[in-house]
PDB file of C-alpha atoms in Angstrom:
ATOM      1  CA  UNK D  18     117.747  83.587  62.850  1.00 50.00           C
ATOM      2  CA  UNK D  19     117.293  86.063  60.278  1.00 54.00           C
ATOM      3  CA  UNK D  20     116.441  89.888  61.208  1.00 56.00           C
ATOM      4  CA  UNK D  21     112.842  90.119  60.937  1.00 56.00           C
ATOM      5  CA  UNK D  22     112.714  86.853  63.430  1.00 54.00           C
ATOM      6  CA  UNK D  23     115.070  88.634  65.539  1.00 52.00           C
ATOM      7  CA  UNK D  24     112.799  91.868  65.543  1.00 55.00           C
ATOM      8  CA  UNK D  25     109.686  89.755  66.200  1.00 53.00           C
ATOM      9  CA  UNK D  26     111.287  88.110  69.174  1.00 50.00           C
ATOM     10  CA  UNK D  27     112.379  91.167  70.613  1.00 50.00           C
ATOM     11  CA  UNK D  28     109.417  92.887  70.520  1.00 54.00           C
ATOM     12  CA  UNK D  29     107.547  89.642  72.201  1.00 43.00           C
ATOM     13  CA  UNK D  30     109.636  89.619  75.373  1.00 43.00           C
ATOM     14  CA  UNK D  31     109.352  94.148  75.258  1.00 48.00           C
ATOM     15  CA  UNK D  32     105.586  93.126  75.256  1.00 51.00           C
ATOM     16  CA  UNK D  33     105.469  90.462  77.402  1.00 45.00           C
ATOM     17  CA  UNK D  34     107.702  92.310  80.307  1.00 45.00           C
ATOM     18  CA  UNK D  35     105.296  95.436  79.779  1.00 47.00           C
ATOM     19  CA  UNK D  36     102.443  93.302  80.800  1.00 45.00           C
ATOM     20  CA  UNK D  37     104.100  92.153  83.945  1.00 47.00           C
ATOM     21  CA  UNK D  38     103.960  94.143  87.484  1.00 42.00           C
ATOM     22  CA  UNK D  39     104.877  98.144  87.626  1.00 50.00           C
ATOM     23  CA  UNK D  40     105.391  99.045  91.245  1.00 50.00           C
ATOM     24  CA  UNK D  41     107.154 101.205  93.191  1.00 62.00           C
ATOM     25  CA  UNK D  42     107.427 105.283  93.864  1.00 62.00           C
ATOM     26  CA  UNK D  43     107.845 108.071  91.441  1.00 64.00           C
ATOM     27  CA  UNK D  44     111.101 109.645  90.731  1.00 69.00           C
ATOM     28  CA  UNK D  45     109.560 113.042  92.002  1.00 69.00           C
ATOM     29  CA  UNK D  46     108.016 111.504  94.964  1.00 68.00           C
ATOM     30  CA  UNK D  47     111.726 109.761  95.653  1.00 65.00           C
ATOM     31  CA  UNK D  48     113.481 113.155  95.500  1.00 68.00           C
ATOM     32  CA  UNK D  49     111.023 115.280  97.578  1.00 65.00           C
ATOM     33  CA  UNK D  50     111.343 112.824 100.056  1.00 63.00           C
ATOM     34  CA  UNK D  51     115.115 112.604 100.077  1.00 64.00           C
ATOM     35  CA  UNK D  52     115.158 116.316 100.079  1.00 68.00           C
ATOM     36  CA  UNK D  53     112.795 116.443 103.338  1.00 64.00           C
ATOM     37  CA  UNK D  54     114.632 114.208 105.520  1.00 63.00           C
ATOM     38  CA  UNK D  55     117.785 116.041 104.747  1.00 67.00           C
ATOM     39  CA  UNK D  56     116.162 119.021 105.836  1.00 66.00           C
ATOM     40  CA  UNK D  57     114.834 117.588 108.716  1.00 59.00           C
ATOM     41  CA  UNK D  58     118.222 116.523 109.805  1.00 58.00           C
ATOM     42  CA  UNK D  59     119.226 120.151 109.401  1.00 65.00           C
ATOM     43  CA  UNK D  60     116.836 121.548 111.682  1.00 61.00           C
ATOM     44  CA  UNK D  61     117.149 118.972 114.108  1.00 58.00           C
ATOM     45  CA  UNK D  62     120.507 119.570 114.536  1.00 61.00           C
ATOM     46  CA  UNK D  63     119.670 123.613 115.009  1.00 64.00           C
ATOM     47  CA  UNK D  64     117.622 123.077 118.158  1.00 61.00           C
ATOM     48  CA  UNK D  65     119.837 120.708 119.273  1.00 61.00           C
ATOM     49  CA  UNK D  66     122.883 123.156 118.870  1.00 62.00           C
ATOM     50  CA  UNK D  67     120.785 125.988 121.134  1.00 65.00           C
ATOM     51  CA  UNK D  68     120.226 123.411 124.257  1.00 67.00           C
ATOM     52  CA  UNK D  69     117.833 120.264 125.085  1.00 66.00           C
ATOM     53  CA  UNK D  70     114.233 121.436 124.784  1.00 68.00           C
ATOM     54  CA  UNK D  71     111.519 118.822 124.830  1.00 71.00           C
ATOM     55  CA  UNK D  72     108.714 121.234 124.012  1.00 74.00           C
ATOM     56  CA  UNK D  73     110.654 123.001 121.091  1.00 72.00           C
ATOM     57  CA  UNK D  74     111.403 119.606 119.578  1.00 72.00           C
ATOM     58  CA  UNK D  75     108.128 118.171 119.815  1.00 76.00           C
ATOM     59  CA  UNK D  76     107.012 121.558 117.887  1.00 78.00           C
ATOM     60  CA  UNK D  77     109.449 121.115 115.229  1.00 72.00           C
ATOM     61  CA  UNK D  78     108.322 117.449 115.312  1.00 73.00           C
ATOM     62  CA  UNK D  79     105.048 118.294 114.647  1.00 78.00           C
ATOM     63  CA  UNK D  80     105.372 120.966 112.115  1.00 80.00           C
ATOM     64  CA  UNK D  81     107.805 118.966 109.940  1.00 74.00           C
ATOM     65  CA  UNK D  82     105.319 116.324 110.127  1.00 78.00           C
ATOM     66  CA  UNK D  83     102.460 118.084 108.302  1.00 83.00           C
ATOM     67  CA  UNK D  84     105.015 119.315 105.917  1.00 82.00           C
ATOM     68  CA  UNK D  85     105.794 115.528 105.133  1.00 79.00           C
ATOM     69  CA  UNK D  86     101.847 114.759 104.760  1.00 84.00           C
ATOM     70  CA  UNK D  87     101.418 117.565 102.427  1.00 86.00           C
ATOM     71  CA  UNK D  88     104.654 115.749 100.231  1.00 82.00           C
ATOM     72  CA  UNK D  89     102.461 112.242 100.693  1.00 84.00           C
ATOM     73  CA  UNK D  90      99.178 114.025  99.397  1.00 87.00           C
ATOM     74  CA  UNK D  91     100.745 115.993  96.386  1.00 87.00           C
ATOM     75  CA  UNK D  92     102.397 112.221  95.496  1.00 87.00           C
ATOM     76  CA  UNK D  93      99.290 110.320  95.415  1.00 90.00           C
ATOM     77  CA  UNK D  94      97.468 113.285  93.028  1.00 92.00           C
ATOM     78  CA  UNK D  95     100.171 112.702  91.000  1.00 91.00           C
ATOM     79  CA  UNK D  96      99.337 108.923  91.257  1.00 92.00           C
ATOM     80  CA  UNK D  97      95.969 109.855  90.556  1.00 94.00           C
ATOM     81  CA  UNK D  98      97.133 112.442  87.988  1.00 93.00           C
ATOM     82  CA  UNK D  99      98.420 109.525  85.817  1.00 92.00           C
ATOM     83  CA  UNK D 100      95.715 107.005  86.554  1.00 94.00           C
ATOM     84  CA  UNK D 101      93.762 107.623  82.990  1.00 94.00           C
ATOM     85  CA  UNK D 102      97.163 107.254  81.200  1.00 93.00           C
ATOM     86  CA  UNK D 103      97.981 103.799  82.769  1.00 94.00           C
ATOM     87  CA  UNK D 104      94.302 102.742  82.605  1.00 94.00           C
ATOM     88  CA  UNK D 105      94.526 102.751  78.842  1.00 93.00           C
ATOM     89  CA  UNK D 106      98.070 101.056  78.676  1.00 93.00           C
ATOM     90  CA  UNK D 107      96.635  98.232  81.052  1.00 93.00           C
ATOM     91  CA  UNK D 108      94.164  98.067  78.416  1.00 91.00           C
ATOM     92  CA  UNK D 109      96.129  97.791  75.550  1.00 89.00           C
ATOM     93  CA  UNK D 110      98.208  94.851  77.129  1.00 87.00           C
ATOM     94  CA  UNK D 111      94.606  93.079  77.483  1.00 87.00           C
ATOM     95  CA  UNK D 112      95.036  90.400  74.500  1.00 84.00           C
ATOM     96  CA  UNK D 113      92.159  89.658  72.290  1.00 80.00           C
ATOM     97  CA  UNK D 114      90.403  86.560  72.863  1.00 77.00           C
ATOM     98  CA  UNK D 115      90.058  84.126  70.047  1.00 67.00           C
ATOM     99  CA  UNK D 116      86.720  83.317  68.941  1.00 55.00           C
ATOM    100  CA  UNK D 117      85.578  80.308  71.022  1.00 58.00           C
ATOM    101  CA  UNK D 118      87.578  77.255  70.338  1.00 55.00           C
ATOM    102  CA  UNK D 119      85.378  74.210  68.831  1.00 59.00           C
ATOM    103  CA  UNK D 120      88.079  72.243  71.009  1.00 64.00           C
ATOM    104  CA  UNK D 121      86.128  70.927  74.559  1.00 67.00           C
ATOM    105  CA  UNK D 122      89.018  70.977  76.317  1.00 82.00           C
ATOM    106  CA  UNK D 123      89.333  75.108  76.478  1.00 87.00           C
ATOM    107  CA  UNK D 124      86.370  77.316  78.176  1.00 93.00           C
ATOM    108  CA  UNK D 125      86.025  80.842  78.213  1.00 93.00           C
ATOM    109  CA  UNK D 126      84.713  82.810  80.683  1.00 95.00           C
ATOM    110  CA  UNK D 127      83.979  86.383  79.717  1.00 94.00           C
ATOM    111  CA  UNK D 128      82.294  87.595  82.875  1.00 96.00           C
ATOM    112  CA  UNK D 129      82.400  86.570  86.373  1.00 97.00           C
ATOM    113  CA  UNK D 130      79.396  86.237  88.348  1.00 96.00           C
ATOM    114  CA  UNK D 131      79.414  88.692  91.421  1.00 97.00           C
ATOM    115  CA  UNK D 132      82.119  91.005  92.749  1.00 97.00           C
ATOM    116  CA  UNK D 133      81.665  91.834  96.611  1.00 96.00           C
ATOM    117  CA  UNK D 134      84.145  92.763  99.740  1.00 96.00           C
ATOM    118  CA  UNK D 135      83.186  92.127 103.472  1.00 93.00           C
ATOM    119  CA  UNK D 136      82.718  93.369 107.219  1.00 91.00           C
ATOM    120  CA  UNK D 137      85.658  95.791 107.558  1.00 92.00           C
ATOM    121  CA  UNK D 138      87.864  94.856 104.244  1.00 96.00           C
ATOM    122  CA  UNK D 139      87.251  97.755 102.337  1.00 97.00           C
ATOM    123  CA  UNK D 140      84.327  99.207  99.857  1.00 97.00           C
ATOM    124  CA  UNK D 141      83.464  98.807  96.865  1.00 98.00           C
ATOM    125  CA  UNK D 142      82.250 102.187  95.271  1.00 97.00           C
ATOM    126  CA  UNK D 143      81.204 100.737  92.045  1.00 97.00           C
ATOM    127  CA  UNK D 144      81.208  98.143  90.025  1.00 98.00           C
ATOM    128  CA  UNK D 145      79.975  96.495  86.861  1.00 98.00           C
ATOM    129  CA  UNK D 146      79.967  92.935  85.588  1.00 97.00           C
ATOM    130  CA  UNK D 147      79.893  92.596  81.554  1.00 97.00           C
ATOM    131  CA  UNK D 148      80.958  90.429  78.779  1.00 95.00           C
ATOM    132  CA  UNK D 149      85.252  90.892  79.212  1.00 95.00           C
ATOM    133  CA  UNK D 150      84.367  94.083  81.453  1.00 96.00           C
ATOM    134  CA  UNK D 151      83.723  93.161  85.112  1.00 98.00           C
ATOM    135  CA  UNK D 152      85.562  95.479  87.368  1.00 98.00           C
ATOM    136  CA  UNK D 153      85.361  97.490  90.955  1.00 98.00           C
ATOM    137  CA  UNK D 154      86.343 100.741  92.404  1.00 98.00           C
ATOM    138  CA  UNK D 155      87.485  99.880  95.601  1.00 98.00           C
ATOM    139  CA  UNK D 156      88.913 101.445  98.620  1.00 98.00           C
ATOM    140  CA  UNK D 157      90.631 100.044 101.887  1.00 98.00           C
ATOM    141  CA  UNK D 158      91.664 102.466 104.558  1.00 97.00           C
ATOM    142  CA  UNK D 159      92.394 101.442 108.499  1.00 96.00           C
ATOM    143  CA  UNK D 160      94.026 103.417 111.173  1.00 94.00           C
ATOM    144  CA  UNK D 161      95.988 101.915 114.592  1.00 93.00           C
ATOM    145  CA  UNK D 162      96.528 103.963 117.599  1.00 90.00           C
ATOM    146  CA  UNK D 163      99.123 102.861 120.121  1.00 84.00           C
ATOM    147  CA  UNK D 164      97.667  99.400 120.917  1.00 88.00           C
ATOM    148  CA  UNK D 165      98.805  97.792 116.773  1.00 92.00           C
ATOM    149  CA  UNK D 166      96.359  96.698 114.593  1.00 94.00           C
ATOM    150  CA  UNK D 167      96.400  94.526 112.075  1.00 95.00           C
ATOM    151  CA  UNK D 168      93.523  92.861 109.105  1.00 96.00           C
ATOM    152  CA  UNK D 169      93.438  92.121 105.728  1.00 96.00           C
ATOM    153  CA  UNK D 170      91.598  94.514 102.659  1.00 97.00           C
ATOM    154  CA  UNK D 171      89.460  92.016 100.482  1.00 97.00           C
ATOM    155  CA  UNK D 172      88.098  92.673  97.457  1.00 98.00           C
ATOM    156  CA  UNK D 173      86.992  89.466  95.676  1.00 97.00           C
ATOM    157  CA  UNK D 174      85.648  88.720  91.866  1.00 98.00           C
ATOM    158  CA  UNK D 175      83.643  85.354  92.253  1.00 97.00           C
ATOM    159  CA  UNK D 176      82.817  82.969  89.169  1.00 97.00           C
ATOM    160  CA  UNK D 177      80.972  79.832  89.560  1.00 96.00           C
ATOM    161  CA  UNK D 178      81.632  77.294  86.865  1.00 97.00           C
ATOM    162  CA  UNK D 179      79.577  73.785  86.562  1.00 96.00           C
ATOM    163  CA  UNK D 180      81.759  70.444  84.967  1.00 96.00           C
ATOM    164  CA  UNK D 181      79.311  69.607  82.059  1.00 93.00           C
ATOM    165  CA  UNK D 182      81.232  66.447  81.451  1.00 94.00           C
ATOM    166  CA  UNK D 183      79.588  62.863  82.860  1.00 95.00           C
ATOM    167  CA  UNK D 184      83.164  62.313  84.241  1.00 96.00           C
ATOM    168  CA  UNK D 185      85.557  63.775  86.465  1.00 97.00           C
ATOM    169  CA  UNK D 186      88.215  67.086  85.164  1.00 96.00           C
ATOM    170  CA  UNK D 187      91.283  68.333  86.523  1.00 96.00           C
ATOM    171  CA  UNK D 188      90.983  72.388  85.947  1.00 96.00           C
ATOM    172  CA  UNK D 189      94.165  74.607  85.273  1.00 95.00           C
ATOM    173  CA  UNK D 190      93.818  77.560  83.129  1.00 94.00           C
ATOM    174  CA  UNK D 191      93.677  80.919  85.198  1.00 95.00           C
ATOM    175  CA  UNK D 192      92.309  84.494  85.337  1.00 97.00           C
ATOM    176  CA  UNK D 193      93.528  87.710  84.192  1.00 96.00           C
ATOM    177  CA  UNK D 194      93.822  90.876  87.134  1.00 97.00           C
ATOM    178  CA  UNK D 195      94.077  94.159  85.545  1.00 97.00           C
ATOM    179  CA  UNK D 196      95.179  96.365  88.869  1.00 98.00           C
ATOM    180  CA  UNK D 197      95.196 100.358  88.277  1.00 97.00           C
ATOM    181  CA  UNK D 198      95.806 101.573  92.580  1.00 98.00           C
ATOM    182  CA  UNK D 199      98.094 103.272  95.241  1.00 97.00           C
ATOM    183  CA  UNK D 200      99.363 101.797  98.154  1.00 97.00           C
ATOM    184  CA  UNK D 201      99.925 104.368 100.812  1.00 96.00           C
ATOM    185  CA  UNK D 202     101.126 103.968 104.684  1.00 97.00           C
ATOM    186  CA  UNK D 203     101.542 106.741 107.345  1.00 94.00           C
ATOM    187  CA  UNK D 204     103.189 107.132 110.614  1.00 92.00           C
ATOM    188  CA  UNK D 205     102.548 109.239 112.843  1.00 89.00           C
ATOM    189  CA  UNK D 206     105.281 111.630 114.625  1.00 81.00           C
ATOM    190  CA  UNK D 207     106.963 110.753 117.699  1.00 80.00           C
ATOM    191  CA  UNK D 208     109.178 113.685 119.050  1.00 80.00           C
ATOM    192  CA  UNK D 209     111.023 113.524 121.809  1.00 72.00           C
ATOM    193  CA  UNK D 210     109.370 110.442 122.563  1.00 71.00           C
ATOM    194  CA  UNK D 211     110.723 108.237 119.910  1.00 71.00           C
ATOM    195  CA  UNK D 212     114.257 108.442 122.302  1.00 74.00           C
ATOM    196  CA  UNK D 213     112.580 106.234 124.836  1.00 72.00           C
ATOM    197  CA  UNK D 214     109.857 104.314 123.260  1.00 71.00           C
ATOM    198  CA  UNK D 215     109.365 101.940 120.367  1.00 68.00           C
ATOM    199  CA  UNK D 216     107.728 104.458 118.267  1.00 79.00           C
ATOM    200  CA  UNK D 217     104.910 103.664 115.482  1.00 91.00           C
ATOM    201  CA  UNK D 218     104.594 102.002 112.290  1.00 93.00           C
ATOM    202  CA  UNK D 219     102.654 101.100 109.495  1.00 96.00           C
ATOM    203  CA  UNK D 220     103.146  98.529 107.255  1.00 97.00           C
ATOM    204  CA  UNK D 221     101.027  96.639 104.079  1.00 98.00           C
ATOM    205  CA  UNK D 222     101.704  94.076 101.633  1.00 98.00           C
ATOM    206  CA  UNK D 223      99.183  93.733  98.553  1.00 98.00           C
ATOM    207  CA  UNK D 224      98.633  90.403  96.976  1.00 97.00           C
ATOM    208  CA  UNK D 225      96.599  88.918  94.432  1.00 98.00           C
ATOM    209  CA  UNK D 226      95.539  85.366  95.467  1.00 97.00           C
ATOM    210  CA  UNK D 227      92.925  82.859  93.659  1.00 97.00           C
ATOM    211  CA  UNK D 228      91.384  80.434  95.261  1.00 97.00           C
ATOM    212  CA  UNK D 229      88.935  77.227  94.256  1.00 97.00           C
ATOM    213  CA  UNK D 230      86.089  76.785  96.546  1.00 95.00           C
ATOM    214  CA  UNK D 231      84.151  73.113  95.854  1.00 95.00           C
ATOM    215  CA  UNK D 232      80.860  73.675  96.297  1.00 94.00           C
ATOM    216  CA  UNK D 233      80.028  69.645  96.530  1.00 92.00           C
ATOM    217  CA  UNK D 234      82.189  69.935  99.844  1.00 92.00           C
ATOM    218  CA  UNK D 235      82.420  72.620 102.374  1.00 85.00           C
ATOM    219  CA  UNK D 236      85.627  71.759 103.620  1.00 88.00           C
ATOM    220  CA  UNK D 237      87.288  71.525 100.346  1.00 91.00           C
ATOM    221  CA  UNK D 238      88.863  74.367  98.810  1.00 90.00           C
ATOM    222  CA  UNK D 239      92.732  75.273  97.866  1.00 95.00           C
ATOM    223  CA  UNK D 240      94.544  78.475  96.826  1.00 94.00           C
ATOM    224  CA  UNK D 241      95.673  77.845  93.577  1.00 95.00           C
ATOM    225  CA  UNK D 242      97.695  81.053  93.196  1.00 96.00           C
ATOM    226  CA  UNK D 243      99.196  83.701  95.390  1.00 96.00           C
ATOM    227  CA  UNK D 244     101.546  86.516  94.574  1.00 95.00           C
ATOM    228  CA  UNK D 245     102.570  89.382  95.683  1.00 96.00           C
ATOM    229  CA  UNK D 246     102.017  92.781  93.912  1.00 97.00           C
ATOM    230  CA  UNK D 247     103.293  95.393  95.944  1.00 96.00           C
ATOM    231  CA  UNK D 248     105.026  96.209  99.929  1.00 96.00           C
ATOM    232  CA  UNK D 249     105.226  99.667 101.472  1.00 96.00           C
ATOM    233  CA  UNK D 250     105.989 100.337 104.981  1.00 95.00           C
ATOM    234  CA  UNK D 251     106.498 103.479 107.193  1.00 93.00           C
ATOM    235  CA  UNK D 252     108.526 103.589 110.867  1.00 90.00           C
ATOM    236  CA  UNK D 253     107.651 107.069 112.637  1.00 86.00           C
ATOM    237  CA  UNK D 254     110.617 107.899 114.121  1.00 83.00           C
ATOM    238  CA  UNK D 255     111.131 111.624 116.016  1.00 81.00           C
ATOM    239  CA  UNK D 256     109.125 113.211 112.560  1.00 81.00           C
ATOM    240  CA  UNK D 257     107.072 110.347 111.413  1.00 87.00           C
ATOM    241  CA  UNK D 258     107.030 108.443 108.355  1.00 89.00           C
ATOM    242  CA  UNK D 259     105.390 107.327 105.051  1.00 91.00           C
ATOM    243  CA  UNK D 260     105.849 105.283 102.191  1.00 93.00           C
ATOM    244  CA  UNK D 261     103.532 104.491  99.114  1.00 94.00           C
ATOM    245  CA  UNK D 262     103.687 101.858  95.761  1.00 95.00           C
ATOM    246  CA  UNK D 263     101.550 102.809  93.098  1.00 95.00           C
ATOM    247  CA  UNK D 264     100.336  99.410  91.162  1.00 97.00           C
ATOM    248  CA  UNK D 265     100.358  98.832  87.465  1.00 96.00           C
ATOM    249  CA  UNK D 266      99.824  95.192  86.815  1.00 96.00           C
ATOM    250  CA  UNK D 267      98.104  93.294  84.027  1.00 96.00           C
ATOM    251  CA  UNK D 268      98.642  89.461  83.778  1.00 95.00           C
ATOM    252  CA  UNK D 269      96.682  85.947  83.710  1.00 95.00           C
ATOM    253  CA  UNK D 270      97.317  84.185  86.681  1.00 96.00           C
ATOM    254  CA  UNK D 271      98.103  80.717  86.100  1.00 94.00           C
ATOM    255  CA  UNK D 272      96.373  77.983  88.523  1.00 94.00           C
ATOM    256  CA  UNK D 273      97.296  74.732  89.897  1.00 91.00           C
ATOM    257  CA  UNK D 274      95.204  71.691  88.945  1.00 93.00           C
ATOM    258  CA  UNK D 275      92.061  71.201  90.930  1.00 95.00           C
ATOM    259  CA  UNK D 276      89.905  68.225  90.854  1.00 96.00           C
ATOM    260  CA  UNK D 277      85.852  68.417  90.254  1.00 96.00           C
ATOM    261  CA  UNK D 278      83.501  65.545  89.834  1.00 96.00           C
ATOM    262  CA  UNK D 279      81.269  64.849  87.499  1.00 96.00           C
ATOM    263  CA  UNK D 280      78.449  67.711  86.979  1.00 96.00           C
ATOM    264  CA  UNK D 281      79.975  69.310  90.087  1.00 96.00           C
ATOM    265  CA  UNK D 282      80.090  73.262  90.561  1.00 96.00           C
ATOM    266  CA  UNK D 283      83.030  75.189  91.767  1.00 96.00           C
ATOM    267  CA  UNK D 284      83.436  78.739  92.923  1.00 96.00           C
ATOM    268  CA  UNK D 285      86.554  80.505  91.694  1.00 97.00           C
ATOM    269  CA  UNK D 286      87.367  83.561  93.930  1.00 97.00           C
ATOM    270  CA  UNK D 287      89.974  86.151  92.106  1.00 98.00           C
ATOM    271  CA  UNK D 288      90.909  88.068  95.400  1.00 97.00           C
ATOM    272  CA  UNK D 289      92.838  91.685  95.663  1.00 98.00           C
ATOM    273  CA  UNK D 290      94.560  91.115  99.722  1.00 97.00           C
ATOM    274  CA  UNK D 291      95.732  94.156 101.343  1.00 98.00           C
ATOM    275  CA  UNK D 292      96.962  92.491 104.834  1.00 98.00           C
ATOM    276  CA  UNK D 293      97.984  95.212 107.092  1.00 97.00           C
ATOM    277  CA  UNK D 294      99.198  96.195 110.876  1.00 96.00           C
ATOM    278  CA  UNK D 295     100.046  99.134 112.252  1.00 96.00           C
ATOM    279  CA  UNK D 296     100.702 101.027 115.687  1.00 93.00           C
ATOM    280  CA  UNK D 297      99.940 104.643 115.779  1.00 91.00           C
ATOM    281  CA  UNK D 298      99.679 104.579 111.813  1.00 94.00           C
ATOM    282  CA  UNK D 299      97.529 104.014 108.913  1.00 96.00           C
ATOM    283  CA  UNK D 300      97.287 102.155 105.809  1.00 97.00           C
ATOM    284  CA  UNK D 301      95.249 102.811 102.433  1.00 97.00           C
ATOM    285  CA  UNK D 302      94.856 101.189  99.390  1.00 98.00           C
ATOM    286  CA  UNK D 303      93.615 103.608  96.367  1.00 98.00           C
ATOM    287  CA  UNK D 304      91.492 102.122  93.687  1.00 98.00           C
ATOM    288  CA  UNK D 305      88.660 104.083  93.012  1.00 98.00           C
ATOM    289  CA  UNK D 306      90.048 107.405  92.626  1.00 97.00           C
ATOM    290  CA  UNK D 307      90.501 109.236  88.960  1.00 96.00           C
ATOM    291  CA  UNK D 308      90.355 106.079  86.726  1.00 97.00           C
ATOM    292  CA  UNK D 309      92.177 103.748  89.519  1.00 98.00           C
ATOM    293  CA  UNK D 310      90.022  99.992  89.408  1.00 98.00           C
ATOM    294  CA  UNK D 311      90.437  96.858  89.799  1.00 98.00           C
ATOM    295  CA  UNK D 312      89.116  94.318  86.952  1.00 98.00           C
ATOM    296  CA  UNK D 313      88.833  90.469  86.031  1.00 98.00           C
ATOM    297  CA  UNK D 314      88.203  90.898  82.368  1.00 96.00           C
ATOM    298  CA  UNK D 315      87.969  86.868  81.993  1.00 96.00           C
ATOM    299  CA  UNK D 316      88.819  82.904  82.840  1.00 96.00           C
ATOM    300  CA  UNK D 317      90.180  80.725  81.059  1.00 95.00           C
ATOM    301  CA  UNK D 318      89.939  76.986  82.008  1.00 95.00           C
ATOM    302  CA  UNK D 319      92.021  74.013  80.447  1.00 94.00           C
ATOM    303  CA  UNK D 320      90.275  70.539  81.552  1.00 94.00           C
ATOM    304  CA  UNK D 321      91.715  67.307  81.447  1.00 91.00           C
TER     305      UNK D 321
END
């Protein structure tokens, strides 16, 4: 291997690991945090030192807690802050499609067909489906008091696709997800109360999942891919607690082969699955703010 194929190869797996997923919390968030729950391990041990009072903890319960939502908002503006930036790396990492192959095996999709959500999974603020530029800003927010809650977030990007071919296909291929969001989850304070009771949590887990829906049949359909693209999850404790991801993730999702007949149609649903449950909590998901979306530039299917 001489140096130039040595450079080339390097930079292939540097581009090909950029593309993959980017989750997790900022340095600055990581720190403030750190720095809070030393502090509030301080103070606790303060009022502790000057004699057992319920209400005086539950006050410095409460105040600490707002001081710990104001470090949870300033980290998602930052999120939001860098949104553009990422938006236009995700971008970048979006390969050029080759000019449509004269080879009947390959089909390109460029658009999908409809984007929706449903009945308590979330909104979509707005949306647009174009030739490699079909996208949705989305949000997903749900709260739990003490009785826990749970649900799943659903945004879906639908594509129906009709076998031209007088005989049957298997379909593989995929779909590319471009994901620019936030993850965020919040629990609420407990005080005292957190000595003697289980306490509250919040907890979500953010996958990207397609599925192949045969329209011939009802009662046929499989998930051809699932993965998941980011966790966060908050225990509340005597001062309450939170935890966020923010999501960065380009790639084509490959699919398992799926059968369709002759001149059959199929449905292929690109989902975004924010599956949730909390108790005294709450859980968002953050794609519509600043230049945060969620897109399905294309399909491509293989058929054999």
């Amino acid at each position: 291997m001489d140096a130039d194929e040595r450079t080339a190869a390097e930079a292939y797996v540097e581009e090909s690991e950029a593309a993959r997923l980017v989750v997790g919390t900022d340095p600055v968030t990581a720190k403030a945090r750190a720095d809070a729950d030393r502090e509030d391990a301080e103070l606790a041990r303060r009022e502790l030192a000057g004699g057992l009072d319920p209400e005086r903890l539950d006050a410095l319960a409460e105040e600490r807690s707002k001081a710990r939502r104001a470090l949870a908002d300033a980290a998602h503006r930052r999120a939001v802050d860098a949104s553009e930036a990422i938006g236009r790396r995700l971008v970048d990492l979006t390969p050029v499609l080759p000019v449509r192959p004269d080879d009947p095996m390959n089909v390109i999709i460029d658009r999908v067909t409809f984007i929706r959500t449903y009945a308590d999974a979330g909104v979509v603020v707005d949306s647009n489906v174009g030739s490699l530029d079909s996208w949705a800003r989305y949000r997903f927010d749900s709260t739990a008091d003490a009785i826990t809650g749970s649900g799943t977030g659903r945004l879906s990007f639908y594509t129906l696709w009709r076998n031209p071919r007088t005989s049957p296909v298997v379909v593989t291929g995929g779909a590319r997800l471009v994901v620019n969001a936030h993850l965020s989850t919040d629990a609420d304070w407990n005080g005292v109360a957190a000595w003697f009771i289980g306490g509250s949590e919040a907890r979500a887990t953010v996958r990207a999942r397609v599925t192949f829906h045969a329209l011939w049949d009802s009662a046929i359909n499989a998930i051809v891919h699932d993965r998941i693209l980011a966790d966060a999850g908050a225990t509340g404790g005597f001062f309450g607690g939170d935890d966020s991801a923010s999501i960065a993730f380009n790639e084509f999702l490959t699919v398992s082969g799926f059968a369709v007949p002759a001149q059959a149609s199929v449905l292929i649903e690109v989902e975004l699955l924010t599956e949730w449950v909390a108790t005294s909590g709450a859980v968002r998901l953050d794609a519509e703010s600043g230049a945060f979306r969620v897109s399905v530039p294309h399909l491509i299917l293989t058929l054999t």
